Tab-separated table of C-alpha atoms in Angstrom:
chain	number	residue	atom	x	y	z
A	27	UNK	CA	5.013	4.643	-18.321
A	28	UNK	CA	6.890	3.200	-15.687
A	29	UNK	CA	6.115	1.337	-12.758
A	30	UNK	CA	8.204	0.950	-9.086
A	31	UNK	CA	8.237	-1.264	-6.422
A	32	UNK	CA	10.215	-0.339	-3.127
A	33	UNK	CA	10.798	-2.973	-0.405
A	34	UNK	CA	12.269	-2.648	3.149
A	35	UNK	CA	11.037	1.139	3.413
A	36	UNK	CA	9.565	2.139	7.100
A	37	UNK	CA	9.799	1.951	9.898
A	38	UNK	CA	8.545	-2.512	9.746
A	39	UNK	CA	12.053	-4.012	8.719
A	40	UNK	CA	12.916	-5.455	12.056
A	41	UNK	CA	15.823	-6.975	12.104
A	42	UNK	CA	17.434	-4.715	8.773
A	43	UNK	CA	17.840	-2.077	11.817
A	44	UNK	CA	17.657	1.481	11.489
A	45	UNK	CA	20.221	3.073	8.923
A	46	UNK	CA	17.901	1.185	6.151
A	47	UNK	CA	14.556	2.411	7.155
A	48	UNK	CA	14.070	5.008	4.312
A	49	UNK	CA	10.790	6.961	4.917
A	50	UNK	CA	10.677	9.218	2.298
A	51	UNK	CA	9.413	6.956	-0.843
A	52	UNK	CA	5.908	7.415	-0.337
A	53	UNK	CA	6.669	11.118	-0.251
A	54	UNK	CA	8.801	11.490	-2.943
A	55	UNK	CA	6.854	9.708	-5.424
A	56	UNK	CA	4.159	11.833	-4.302
A	57	UNK	CA	5.262	14.933	-5.851
A	58	UNK	CA	5.500	13.568	-9.123
A	59	UNK	CA	2.473	15.037	-10.741
A	60	UNK	CA	0.261	11.994	-11.984
A	61	UNK	CA	1.914	9.507	-10.353
A	62	UNK	CA	0.151	6.477	-8.971
A	63	UNK	CA	1.300	5.250	-5.558
A	64	UNK	CA	0.038	2.314	-3.731
A	65	UNK	CA	1.086	0.780	-0.161
A	66	UNK	CA	-1.256	-2.826	0.031
A	67	UNK	CA	-1.311	-4.006	4.069
A	68	UNK	CA	-1.064	-7.891	2.381
A	69	UNK	CA	-1.230	-10.459	-0.286
A	70	UNK	CA	-4.093	-10.081	-1.686
A	71	UNK	CA	-4.191	-5.563	-1.705
A	72	UNK	CA	-0.615	-6.440	-3.341
A	73	UNK	CA	-1.222	-8.685	-6.366
A	74	UNK	CA	-3.895	-6.333	-7.014
A	75	UNK	CA	-1.843	-3.164	-6.611
A	76	UNK	CA	0.348	-5.165	-8.904
A	77	UNK	CA	-2.494	-6.374	-11.213
A	78	UNK	CA	-3.830	-2.404	-11.417
A	79	UNK	CA	-0.068	-0.287	-12.193
A	80	UNK	CA	0.660	-3.517	-14.785
A	81	UNK	CA	-2.666	-2.378	-16.676
A	82	UNK	CA	-2.217	1.546	-16.083
A	83	UNK	CA	-0.047	3.553	-18.752
A	84	UNK	CA	2.203	6.744	-16.769
A	85	UNK	CA	4.688	6.698	-13.625
A	86	UNK	CA	2.961	3.769	-10.586
A	87	UNK	CA	5.265	3.643	-6.717
A	88	UNK	CA	4.568	0.491	-4.944
A	89	UNK	CA	5.628	0.204	-1.570
A	90	UNK	CA	5.221	-4.020	-0.238
A	91	UNK	CA	5.573	-4.574	3.334
A	92	UNK	CA	8.967	-6.791	4.491
A	93	UNK	CA	7.133	-8.499	7.369
A	94	UNK	CA	4.368	-10.996	7.174
A	95	UNK	CA	1.621	-9.289	7.476
A	96	UNK	CA	-1.459	-11.066	7.650
A	97	UNK	CA	-4.698	-11.461	4.935
A	98	UNK	CA	-7.283	-8.513	6.042
A	99	UNK	CA	-8.500	-8.513	2.264
A	100	UNK	CA	-11.347	-11.338	1.114
A	101	UNK	CA	-9.349	-12.442	-2.334
A	102	UNK	CA	-12.775	-11.255	-4.155
A	103	UNK	CA	-12.011	-7.451	-2.382
A	104	UNK	CA	-12.141	-5.027	-5.581
A	105	UNK	CA	-9.332	-2.369	-5.980
A	106	UNK	CA	-9.252	0.774	-8.251
A	107	UNK	CA	-7.413	3.253	-8.217
A	108	UNK	CA	-7.853	6.650	-6.616
A	109	UNK	CA	-10.309	4.792	-4.107
A	110	UNK	CA	-9.158	3.843	-0.360
A	111	UNK	CA	-10.820	0.899	2.103
A	112	UNK	CA	-12.858	1.174	5.361
A	113	UNK	CA	-10.987	-1.498	7.592
A	114	UNK	CA	-13.171	-1.796	10.614
A	115	UNK	CA	-16.466	0.284	11.469
A	116	UNK	CA	-19.326	0.330	13.527
A	117	UNK	CA	-22.610	3.111	14.150
A	118	UNK	CA	-20.580	4.026	16.710
A	119	UNK	CA	-17.551	5.126	15.506
A	120	UNK	CA	-16.751	8.715	16.651
A	121	UNK	CA	-13.211	8.683	15.281
A	122	UNK	CA	-11.520	7.857	11.639
A	123	UNK	CA	-8.371	7.450	11.729
A	124	UNK	CA	-6.436	6.699	8.408
A	125	UNK	CA	-3.842	3.939	7.966
A	126	UNK	CA	-1.649	2.020	5.480
A	127	UNK	CA	0.459	-0.778	4.344
A	128	UNK	CA	1.019	-2.117	8.017
A	129	UNK	CA	-0.113	0.217	9.636
A	130	UNK	CA	-3.527	-1.587	8.531
A	131	UNK	CA	-3.000	-5.306	10.385
């Protein structure tokens, strides 16, 4: 029953330079059987990820964003482990793009 939080990961860290851009963190934690991985897109989803992690029995990794991001979820949004969210859609959609974290902005 352990929780990990990693920041300054991915390609969005800007000022800290390319030597600090760890990309393997999500892949590494996904190889651990039963490990839950969260990559929140904004402050609201990060709050919920932390709450879900605290209440989950087992290993959890949360990758946080370094830069300020716009809020895309309402504070009343519900989050569950193992589910995804549709951020934008319409009836004419012919393509699905999957994103996580800062790429949802």
